Coordinates of C-alpha atoms in Angstrom, one line a residue:
X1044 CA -12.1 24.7 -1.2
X1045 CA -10.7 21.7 -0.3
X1046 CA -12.0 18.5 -2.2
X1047 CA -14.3 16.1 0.2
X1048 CA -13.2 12.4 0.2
X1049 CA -15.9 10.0 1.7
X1050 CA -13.6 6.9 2.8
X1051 CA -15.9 3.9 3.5
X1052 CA -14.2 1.5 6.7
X1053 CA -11.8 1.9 9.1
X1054 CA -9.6 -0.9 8.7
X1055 CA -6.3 -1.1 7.7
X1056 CA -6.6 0.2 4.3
X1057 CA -9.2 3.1 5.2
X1058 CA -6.6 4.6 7.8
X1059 CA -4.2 5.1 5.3
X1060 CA -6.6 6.4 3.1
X1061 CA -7.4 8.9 5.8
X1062 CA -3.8 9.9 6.0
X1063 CA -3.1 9.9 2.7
X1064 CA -6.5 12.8 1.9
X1065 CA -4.4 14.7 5.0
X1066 CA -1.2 14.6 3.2
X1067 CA -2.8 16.1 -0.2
X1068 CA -4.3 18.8 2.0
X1069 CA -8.1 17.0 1.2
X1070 CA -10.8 16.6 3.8
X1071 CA -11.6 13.0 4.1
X1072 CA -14.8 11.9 6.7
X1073 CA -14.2 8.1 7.3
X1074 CA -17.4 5.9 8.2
X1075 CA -17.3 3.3 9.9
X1076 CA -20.2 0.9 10.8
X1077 CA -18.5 -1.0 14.1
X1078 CA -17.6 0.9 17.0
X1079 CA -13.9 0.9 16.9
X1080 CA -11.5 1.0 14.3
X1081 CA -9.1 -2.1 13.2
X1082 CA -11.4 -4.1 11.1
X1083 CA -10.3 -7.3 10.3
X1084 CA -7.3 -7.0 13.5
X1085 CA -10.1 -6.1 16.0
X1086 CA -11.3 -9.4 17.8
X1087 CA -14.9 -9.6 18.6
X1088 CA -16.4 -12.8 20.8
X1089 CA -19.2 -12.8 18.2
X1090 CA -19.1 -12.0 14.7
X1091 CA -20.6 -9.1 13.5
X1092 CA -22.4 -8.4 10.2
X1093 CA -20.2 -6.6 7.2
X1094 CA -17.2 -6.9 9.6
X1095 CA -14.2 -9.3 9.0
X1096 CA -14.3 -12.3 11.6
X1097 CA -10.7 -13.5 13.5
X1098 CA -10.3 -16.0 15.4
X1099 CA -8.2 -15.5 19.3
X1100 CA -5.5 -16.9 18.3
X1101 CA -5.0 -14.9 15.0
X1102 CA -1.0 -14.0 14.2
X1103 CA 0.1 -11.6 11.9
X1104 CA 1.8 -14.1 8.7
X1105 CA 4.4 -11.4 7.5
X1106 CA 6.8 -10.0 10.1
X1107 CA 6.6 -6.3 11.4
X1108 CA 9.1 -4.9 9.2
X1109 CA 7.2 -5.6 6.3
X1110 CA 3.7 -5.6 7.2
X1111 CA 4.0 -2.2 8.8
X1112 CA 2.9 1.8 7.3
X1113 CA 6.1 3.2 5.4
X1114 CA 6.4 5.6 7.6
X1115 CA 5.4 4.4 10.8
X1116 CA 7.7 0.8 12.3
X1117 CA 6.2 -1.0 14.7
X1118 CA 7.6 -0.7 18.5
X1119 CA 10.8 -2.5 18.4
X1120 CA 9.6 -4.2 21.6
X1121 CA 7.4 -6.2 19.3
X1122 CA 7.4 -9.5 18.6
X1123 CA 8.5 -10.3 14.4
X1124 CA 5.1 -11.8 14.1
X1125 CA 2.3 -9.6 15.8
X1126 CA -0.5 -10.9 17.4
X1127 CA -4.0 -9.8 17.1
X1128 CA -4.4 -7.8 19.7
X1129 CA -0.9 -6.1 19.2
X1130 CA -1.4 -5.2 16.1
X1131 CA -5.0 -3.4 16.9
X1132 CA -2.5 -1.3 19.4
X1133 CA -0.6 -1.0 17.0
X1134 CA -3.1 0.8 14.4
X1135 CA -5.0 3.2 17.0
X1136 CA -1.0 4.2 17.7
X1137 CA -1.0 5.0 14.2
X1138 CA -4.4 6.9 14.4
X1139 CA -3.6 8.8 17.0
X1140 CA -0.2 10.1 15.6
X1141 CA -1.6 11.2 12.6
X1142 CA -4.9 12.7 14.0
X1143 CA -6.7 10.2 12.3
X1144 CA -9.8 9.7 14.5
X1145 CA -11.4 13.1 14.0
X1146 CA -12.1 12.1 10.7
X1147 CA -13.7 8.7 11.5
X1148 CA -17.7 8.5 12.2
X1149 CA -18.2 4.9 14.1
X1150 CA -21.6 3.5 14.2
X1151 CA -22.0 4.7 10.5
X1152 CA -23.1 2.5 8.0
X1153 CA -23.0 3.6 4.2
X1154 CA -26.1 2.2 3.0
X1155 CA -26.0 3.6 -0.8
X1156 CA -23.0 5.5 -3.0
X1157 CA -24.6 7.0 -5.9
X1158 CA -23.6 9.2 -8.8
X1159 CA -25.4 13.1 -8.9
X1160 CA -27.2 13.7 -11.7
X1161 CA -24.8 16.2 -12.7
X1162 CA -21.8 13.5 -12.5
X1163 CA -20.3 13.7 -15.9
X1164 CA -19.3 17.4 -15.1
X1165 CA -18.6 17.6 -11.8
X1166 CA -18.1 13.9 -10.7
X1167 CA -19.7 14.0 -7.2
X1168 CA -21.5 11.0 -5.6
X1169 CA -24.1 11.3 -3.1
X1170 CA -23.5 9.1 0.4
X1171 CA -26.4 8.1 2.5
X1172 CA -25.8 6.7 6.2
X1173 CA -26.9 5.3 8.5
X1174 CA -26.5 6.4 12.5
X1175 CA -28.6 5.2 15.2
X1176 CA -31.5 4.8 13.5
X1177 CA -31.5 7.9 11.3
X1178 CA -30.6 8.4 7.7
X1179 CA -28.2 11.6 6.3
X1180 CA -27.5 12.2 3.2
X1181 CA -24.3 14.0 1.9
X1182 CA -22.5 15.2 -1.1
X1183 CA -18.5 14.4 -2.0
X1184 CA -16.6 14.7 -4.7
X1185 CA -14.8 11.5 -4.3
X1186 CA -15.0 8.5 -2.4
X1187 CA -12.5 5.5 -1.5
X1188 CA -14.0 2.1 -0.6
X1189 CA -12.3 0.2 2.1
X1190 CA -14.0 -2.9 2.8
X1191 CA -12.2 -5.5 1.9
X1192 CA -12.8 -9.1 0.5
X1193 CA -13.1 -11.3 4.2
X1194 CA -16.8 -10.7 4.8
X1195 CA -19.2 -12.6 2.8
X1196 CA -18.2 -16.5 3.4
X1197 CA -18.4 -18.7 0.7
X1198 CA -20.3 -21.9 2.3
X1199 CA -20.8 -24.6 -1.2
X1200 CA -23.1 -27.0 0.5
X1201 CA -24.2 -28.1 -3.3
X1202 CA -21.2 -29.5 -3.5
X1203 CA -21.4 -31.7 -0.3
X1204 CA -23.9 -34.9 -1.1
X1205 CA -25.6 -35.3 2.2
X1206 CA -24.5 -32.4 4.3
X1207 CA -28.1 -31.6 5.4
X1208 CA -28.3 -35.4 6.9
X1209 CA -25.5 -34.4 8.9
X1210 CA -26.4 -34.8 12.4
X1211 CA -23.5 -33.0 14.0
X1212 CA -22.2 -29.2 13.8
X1213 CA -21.4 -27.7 10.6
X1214 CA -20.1 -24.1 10.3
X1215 CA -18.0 -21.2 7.9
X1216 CA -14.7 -20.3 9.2
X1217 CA -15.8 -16.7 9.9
X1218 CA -17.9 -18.1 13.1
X1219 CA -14.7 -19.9 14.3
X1220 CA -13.4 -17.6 17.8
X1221 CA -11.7 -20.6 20.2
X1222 CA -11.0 -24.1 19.9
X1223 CA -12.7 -25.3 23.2
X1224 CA -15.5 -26.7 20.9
X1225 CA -13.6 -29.5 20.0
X1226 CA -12.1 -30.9 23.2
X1227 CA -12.7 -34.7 22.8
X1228 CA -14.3 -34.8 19.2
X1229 CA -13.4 -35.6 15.7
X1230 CA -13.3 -32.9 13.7
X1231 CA -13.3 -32.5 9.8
X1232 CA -11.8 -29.0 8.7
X1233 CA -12.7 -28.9 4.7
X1234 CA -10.2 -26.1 3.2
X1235 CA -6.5 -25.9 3.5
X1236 CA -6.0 -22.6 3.4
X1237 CA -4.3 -20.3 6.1
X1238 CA -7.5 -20.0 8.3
X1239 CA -8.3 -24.2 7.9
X1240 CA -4.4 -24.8 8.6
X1241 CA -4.8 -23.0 11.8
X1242 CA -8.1 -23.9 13.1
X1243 CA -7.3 -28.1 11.9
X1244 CA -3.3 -27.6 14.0
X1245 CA -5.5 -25.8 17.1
X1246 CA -7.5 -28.3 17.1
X1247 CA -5.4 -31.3 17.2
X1248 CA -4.7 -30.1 20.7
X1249 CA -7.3 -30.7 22.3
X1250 CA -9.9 -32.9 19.9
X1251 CA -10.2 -36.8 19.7
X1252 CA -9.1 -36.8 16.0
X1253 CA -8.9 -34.1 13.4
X1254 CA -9.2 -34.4 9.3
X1255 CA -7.4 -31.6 7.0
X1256 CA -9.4 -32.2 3.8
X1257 CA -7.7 -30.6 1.1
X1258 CA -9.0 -30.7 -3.1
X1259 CA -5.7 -29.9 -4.5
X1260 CA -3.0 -29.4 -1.5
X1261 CA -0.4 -26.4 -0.3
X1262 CA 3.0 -25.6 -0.1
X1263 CA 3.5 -25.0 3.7
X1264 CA 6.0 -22.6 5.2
X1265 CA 7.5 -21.9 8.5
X1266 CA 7.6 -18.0 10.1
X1267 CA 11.3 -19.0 10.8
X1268 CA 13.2 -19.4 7.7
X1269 CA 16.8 -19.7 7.0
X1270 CA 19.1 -18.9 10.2
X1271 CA 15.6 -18.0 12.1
X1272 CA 14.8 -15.3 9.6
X1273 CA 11.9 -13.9 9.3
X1274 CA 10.3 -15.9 6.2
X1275 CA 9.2 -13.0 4.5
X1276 CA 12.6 -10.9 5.0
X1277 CA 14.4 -13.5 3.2
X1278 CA 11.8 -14.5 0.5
X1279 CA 10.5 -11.1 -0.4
X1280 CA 13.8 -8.9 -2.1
X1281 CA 14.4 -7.1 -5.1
X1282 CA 17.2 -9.0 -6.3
X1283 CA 15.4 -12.2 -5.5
X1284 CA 12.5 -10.8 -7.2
X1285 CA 14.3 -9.7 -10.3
X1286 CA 15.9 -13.5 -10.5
X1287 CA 12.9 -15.1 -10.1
X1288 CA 11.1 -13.1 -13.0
X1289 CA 13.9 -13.0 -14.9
X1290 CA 13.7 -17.0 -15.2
X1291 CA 11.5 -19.4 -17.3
X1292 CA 8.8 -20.4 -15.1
X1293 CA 9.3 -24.4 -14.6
X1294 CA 12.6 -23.4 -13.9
X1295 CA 10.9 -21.1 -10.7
X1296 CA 8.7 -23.7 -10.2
X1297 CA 11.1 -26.5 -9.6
X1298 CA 13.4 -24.1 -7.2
X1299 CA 10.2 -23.5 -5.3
X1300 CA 9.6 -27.2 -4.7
X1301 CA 13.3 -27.2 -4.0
X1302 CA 13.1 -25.0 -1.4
X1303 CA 9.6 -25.5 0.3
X1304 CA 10.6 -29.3 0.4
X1305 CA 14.1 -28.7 2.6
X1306 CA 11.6 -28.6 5.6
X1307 CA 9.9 -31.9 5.1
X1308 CA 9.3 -33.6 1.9
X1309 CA 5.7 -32.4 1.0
X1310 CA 4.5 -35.5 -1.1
X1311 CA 5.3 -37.6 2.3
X1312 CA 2.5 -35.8 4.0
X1313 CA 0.4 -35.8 1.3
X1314 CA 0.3 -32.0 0.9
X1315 CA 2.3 -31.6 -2.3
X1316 CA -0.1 -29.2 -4.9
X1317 CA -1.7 -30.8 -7.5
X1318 CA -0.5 -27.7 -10.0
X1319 CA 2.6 -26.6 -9.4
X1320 CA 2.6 -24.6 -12.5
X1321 CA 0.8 -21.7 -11.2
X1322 CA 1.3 -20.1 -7.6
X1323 CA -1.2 -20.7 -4.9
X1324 CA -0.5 -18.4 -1.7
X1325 CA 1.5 -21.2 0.6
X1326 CA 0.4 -21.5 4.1
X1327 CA 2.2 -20.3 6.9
X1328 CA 2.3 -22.8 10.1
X1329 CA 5.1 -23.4 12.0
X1330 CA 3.3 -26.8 13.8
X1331 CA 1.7 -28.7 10.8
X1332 CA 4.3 -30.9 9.9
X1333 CA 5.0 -32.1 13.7
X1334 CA 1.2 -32.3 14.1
X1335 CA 1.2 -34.6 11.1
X1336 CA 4.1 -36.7 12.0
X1337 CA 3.0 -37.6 15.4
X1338 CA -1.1 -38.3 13.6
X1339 CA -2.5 -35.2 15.5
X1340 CA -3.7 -34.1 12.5
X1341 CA -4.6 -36.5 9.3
X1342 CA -4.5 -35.1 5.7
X1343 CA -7.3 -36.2 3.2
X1344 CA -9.2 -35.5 0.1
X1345 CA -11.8 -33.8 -0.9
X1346 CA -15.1 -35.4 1.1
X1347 CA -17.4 -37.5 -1.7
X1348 CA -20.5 -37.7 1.0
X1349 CA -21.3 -36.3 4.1
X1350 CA -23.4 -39.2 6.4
X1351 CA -25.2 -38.7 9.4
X1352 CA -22.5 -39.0 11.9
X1353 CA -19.7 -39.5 9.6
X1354 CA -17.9 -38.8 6.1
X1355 CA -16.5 -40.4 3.1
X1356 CA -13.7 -39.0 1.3
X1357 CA -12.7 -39.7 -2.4
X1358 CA -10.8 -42.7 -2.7
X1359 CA -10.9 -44.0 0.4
X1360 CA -14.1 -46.3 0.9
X1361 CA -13.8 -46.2 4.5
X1362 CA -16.3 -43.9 6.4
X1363 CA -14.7 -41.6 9.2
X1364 CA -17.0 -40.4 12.3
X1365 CA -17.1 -36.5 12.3
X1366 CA -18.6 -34.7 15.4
X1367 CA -18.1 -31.0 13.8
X1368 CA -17.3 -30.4 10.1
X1369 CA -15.8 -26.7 9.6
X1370 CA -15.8 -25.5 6.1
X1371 CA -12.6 -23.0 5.8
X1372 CA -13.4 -22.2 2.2
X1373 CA -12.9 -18.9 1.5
X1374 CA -15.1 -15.8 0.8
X1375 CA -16.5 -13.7 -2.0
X1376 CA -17.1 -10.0 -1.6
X1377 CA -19.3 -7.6 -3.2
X1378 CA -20.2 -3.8 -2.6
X1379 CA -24.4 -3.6 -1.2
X1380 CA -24.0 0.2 -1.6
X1381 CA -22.7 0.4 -4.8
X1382 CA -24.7 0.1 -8.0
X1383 CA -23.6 -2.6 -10.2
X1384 CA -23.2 -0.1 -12.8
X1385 CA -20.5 1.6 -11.0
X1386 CA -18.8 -1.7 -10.0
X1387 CA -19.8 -5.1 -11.1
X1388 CA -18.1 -8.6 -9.0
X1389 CA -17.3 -11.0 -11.4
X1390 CA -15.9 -14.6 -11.3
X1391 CA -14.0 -13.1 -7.8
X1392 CA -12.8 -9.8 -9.2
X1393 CA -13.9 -6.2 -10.3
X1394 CA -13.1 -4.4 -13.3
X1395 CA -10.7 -2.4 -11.1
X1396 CA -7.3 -0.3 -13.7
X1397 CA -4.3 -0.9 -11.3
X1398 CA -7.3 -2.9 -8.9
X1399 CA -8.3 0.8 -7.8
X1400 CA -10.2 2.3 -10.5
X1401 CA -14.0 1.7 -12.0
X1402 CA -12.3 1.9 -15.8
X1403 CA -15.4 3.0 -17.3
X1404 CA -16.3 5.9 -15.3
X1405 CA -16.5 9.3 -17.0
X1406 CA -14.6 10.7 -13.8
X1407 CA -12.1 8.7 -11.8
X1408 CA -13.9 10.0 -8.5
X1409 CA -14.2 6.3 -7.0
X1410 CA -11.4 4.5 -5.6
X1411 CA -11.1 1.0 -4.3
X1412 CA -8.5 0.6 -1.9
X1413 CA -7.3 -3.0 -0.6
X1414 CA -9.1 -5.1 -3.4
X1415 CA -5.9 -7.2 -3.8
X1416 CA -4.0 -10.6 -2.8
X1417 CA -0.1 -9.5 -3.0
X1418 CA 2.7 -12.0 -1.9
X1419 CA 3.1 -9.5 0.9
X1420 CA 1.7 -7.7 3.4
X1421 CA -1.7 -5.2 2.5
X1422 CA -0.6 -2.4 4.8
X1423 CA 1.9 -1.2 2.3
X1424 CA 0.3 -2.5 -0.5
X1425 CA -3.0 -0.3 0.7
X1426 CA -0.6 2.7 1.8
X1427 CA 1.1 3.1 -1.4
X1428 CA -2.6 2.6 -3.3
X1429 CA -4.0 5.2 -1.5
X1430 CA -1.1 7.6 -2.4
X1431 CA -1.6 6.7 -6.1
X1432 CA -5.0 7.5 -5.9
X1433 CA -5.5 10.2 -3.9
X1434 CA -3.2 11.9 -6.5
X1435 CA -5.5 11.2 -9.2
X1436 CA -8.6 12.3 -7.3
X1437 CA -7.2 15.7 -6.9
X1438 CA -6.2 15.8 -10.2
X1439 CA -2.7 15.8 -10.3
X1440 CA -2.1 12.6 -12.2
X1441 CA -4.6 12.0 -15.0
X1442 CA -5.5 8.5 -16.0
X1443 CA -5.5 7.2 -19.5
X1444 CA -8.7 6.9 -22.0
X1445 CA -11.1 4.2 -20.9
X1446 CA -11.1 2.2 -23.9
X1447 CA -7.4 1.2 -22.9
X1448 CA -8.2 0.9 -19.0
X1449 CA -10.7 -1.2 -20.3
X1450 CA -8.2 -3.4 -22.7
X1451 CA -5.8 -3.5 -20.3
X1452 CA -8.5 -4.9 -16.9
X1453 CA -9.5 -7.5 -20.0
X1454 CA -6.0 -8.2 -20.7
X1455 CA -5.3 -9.1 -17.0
X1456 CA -8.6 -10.8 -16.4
X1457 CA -7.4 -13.3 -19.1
X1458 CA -4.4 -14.4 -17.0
X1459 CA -2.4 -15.0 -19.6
X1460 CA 0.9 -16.5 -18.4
X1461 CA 4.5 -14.6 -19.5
X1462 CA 6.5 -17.5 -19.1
X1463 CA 8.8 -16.3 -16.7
X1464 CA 8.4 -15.6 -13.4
X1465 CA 6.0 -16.8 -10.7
X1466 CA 2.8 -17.3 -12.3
X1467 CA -0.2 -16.8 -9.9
X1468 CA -3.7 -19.2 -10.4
X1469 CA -6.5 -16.7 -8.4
X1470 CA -8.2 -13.7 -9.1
X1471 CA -6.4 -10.3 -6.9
X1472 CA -2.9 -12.5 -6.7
X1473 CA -0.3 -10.2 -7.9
X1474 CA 3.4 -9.9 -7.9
X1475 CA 4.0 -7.6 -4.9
X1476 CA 7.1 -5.5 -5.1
X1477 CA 6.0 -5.6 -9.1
X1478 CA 3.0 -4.0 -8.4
X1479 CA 4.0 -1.8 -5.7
X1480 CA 6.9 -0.2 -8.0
X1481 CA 4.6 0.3 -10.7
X1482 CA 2.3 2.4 -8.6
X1483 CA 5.3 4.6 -7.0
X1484 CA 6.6 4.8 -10.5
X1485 CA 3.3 6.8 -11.5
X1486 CA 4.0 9.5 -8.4
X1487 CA 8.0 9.5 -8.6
X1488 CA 8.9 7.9 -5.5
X1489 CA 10.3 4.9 -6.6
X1490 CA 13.7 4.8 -5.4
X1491 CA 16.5 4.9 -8.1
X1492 CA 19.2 2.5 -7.6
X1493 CA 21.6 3.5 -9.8
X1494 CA 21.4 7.1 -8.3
X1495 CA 21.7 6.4 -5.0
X1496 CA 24.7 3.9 -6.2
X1497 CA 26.9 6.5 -6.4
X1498 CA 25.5 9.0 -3.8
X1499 CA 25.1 6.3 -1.2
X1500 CA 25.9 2.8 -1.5
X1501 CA 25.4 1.6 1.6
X1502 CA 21.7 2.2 1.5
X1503 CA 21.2 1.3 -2.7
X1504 CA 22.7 -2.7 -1.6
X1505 CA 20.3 -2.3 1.9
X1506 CA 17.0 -1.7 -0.7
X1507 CA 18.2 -4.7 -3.3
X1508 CA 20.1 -6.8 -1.9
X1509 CA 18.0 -6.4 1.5
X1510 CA 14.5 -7.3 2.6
X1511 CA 12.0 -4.8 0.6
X1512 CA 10.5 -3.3 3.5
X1513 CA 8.2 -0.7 3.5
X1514 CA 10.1 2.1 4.5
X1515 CA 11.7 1.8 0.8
X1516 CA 8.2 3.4 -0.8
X1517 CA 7.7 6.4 1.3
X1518 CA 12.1 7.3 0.9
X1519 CA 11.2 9.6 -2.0
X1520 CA 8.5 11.5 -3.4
X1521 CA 5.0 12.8 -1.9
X1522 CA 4.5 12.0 1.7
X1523 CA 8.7 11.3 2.0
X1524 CA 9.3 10.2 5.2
X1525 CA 12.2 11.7 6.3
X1526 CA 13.2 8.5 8.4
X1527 CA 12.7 6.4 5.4
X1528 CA 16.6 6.0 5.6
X1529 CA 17.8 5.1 9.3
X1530 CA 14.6 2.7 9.4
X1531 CA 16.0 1.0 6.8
X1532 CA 19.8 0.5 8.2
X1533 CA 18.2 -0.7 11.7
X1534 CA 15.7 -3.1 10.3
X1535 CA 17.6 -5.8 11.3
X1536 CA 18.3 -4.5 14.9
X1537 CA 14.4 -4.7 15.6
X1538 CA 14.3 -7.8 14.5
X1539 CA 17.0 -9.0 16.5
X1540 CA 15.9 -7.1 19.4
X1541 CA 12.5 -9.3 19.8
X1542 CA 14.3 -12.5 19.8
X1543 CA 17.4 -11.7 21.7
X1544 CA 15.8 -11.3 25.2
X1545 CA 19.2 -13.1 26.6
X1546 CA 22.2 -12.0 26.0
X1547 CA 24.4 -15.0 24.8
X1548 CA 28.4 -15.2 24.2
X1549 CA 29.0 -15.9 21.3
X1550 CA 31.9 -18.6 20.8
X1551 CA 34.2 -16.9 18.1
X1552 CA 34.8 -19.4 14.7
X1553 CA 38.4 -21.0 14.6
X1554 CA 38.1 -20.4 10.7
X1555 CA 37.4 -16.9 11.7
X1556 CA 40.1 -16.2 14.1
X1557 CA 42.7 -18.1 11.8
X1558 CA 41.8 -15.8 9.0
X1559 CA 41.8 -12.6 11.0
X1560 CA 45.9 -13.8 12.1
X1561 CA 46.6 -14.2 8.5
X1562 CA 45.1 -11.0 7.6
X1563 CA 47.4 -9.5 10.3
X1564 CA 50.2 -11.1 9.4
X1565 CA 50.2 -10.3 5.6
X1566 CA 49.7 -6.5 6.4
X1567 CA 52.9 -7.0 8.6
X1568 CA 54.5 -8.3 5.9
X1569 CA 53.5 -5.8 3.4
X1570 CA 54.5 -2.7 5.6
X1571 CA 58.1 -4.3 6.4
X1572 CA 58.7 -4.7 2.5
X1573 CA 57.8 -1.2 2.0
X1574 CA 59.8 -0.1 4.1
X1575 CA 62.5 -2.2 3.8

């Protein structure tokens, strides 16, 4: 009999959970406690409990051909970076090619995951839900939690002197849905993260004045890097990756600085991090250094009191008037229907081996999926997790002893730094293609270079030299995608495709032209002395 996989949410990571229990020939049932799947992609005018919030104006921050499934591209008709209500399209296209939705239970909420008495033999877990009023209870014999980290926002008043003297409107990001609020007001957005980047540059549109307070500052990126690239095509390779890690990390750091100052000189708009030793994810606006330069939007500290009707920001003695102060700082997460015996949250992370695994559990039957910051998209990150794990549910790859799970979750809790390489500051950061190749290393899908050197070259310099999209993970191994390859070659069409709705003629380069004569001329001249 087929094992039964309880997969808890329907968001991103859940789906491919779902698939993933397919592909291994398990029988996953999926709840989910909104209506609809999409989580964190589907909009909602109000926000809704356990449910991450976005905003209307929500864009995807990596490009389609690396935030999409491995095995599934995004229409080509797309734009590079999706929009919110695209990309929910985009993942009930993905349900509905892979039958996901008969395995989904909306209006469910899991209100407790706990182990059978019997656990250390057989490893099965009791689920209880929730469903219009009534309880159920049911036994699995593994279950993958898909919740996320976006739904619990962090909201430090304690650390704002005055804040409840405040006579104007305070709120968390979460509650943030369209920027009509703040037509003719001044408006203080604490946080400079991607969410407080946004709402502080949407803002600036239509408010009086708006304040970007900021503790230790960002690197700020543009979608459109070099040539109009997709940032994230250019940024995210292997070879880049293996140069970067490969080099002492000041060294790293200083050609960060290098290149995230070619846009605009950060320390001019006062946005330049405080540490530029370790990484902090940079934020991705293409309007914030326009909005700043023509004093749309006005960077400052951190806030030292809140007043009444105004604030005063460290440093600057002078009090500002503030209509509506939105704190854009972040969330925690936890896991209500888990025991903290089974996972405990601490200082922002779990005791997670490879961020999936409980290490202490007598049987790896729990699986977190999507617990993780990479410097890429989650999709993949979540897709190739979920094969990794489902594997070792059914059995097929076993995981070492705990006591060096355990050593090795201490070991990375520590944070110690390598010396080379990026080296990331917050709790769930992680090297992406790092991780990622680690995990397909475990099921033998990682592609090998050197083999497919010789068998086919083309495609070995596409996958290093290239853009590490996700279409790379699923070319070998369980659940190979037998289109892995032609995705790969075309990537770049589909991106050019969304941007070149004209069709242009392009003027050909004199240098160009000159050289094609010469070449022309040369192989003239070698075939008349051969055959002369």
């Amino acid at each position: 009999m087929a094992k039964r996989v309880a997969i808890v949410g329907a968001g991103v990571s859940g789906l491919a959970s779902i698939k993933c229990c397919l592909e291994e020939g398990l029988k996953p049932t999926c709840f989910e406690r909104s209506d609809d799947l999409g989580g964190l992609w589907r909009f909602t005018e109000h926000v809704e409990e356990g449910r991450a919030s976005l905003y209307k104006s929500v864009v995807s921050n990596s490009c389609k051909e690396m935030s999409c499934y491995p095995d599934f591209p995004f229409p080509e008709d797309y734009p590079n970076y999706v929009p919110n209500s695209q990309f929910l399209d985009y993942l009930k296209m993905y349900a509905n090619r892979f039958n996901l939705l008969e395995c989904i239970q909306f209006k469910t909420k899991v209100c407790s995951v706990r182990k059978r008495p019997d656990f250390t033999a057989t490893g099965q877990w009791e689920v209880v839900t929730l469903r219009e009023g009534k309880q159920e209870s049911a036994i699995f014999d593994a279950v993958m939690v898909c919740t996320g980290y976006l739904t619990n926002p962090y909201l430090p008043l304690d650390s704002f002197p005055g804040i409840n003297t405040f006579k104007g409107q305070y709120f968390h990001s979460r509650e943030y849905k369209h920027p009509d609020i703040f037509r003719d007001k001044s408006i203080l957005v604490i946080g400079m993260g991607n969410s407080g980047t946004d709402i502080a540059v949407e803002a600036s549109h239509l408010a009086k004045k708006v304040f970007l307070s900021t503790t230790g500052g960002a690197w700020a990126i543009s979608r459109v890097f070099d040539s109009g690239y997709p940032w994230d095509m250019v940024f995210m390779t292997r070879f880049q990756n293996t140069f970067r890690n490969s080099l002492p990390t000041p060294i790293v750091n200083w050609l960060i600085a290098k290149r995230m100052n070619s846009w605009f000189n950060h320390a001019n708009y006062g946005l330049i991090p405080e540490d530029r030793v370790q990484l902090r994810e940079p934020v991705l606006n293409d309007e914030l250094p326009g909005r700043i330069i023509t004093g749309k939007v006005l960077i400052k500290p951190s806030v030292k009191e809140v007043k009444e009707h105004s604030v005063v920001f460290n440093n600057t003695p002078k009090e500002e008037p503030i209509d509506i102060i939105v704190f854009a700082t972040g969330y925690t997460f936890d896991f209500p229907f888990l025991d903290e015996t089974v996972v405990k949250v601490e200082d922002g992370q779990a005791s997670l081996y490879k961020y999936i695994f409980p290490a202490h559990l007598p049987k790896p039957t729990l699986a977190v999926i999507g617990l993780i910051k990479p410097l890429g998209s989650i999709l993949p990150t979540g897709d190739t997790q979920a094969r990794w794990a489902v594997r070792v549910l059914k059995g097929v790859i076993k995981l070492p002893p705990s006591s060096i799970m355990i050593e090795e979750v201490n070991e990375r809790k520590k944070n110690k730094r390598s010396g080379f390489g990026l080296c990331y500051c917050k709790a769930l950061q992680i090297d992406y293609i790092t991780y990622v190749e680690e995990l397909l290393t475990a099921i033998n899908a990682k592609p090998n270079l050197f083999s497919l050197l010789l068998t086919d070259p083309r495609l070995a310099l596409a996958i290093f030299f290239g853009p590490c999209t996700p279409y790379q993970f699923r070319l070998t191994g369980p659940g190979k995608w037998e289109g892995a390859r032609n995705a790969i070659m075309t990537q770049w069409d589909r991106t050019f495709k969304a941007t070149k709705t004209r069709i242009v003629q392009e003027s050909p380069s004199l240098f160009a032209s000159l050289l094609k004569l010469f070449s022309f001329l040369a192989l003239l001249v070698a075939i008349f002395l051969i055959f002369l």
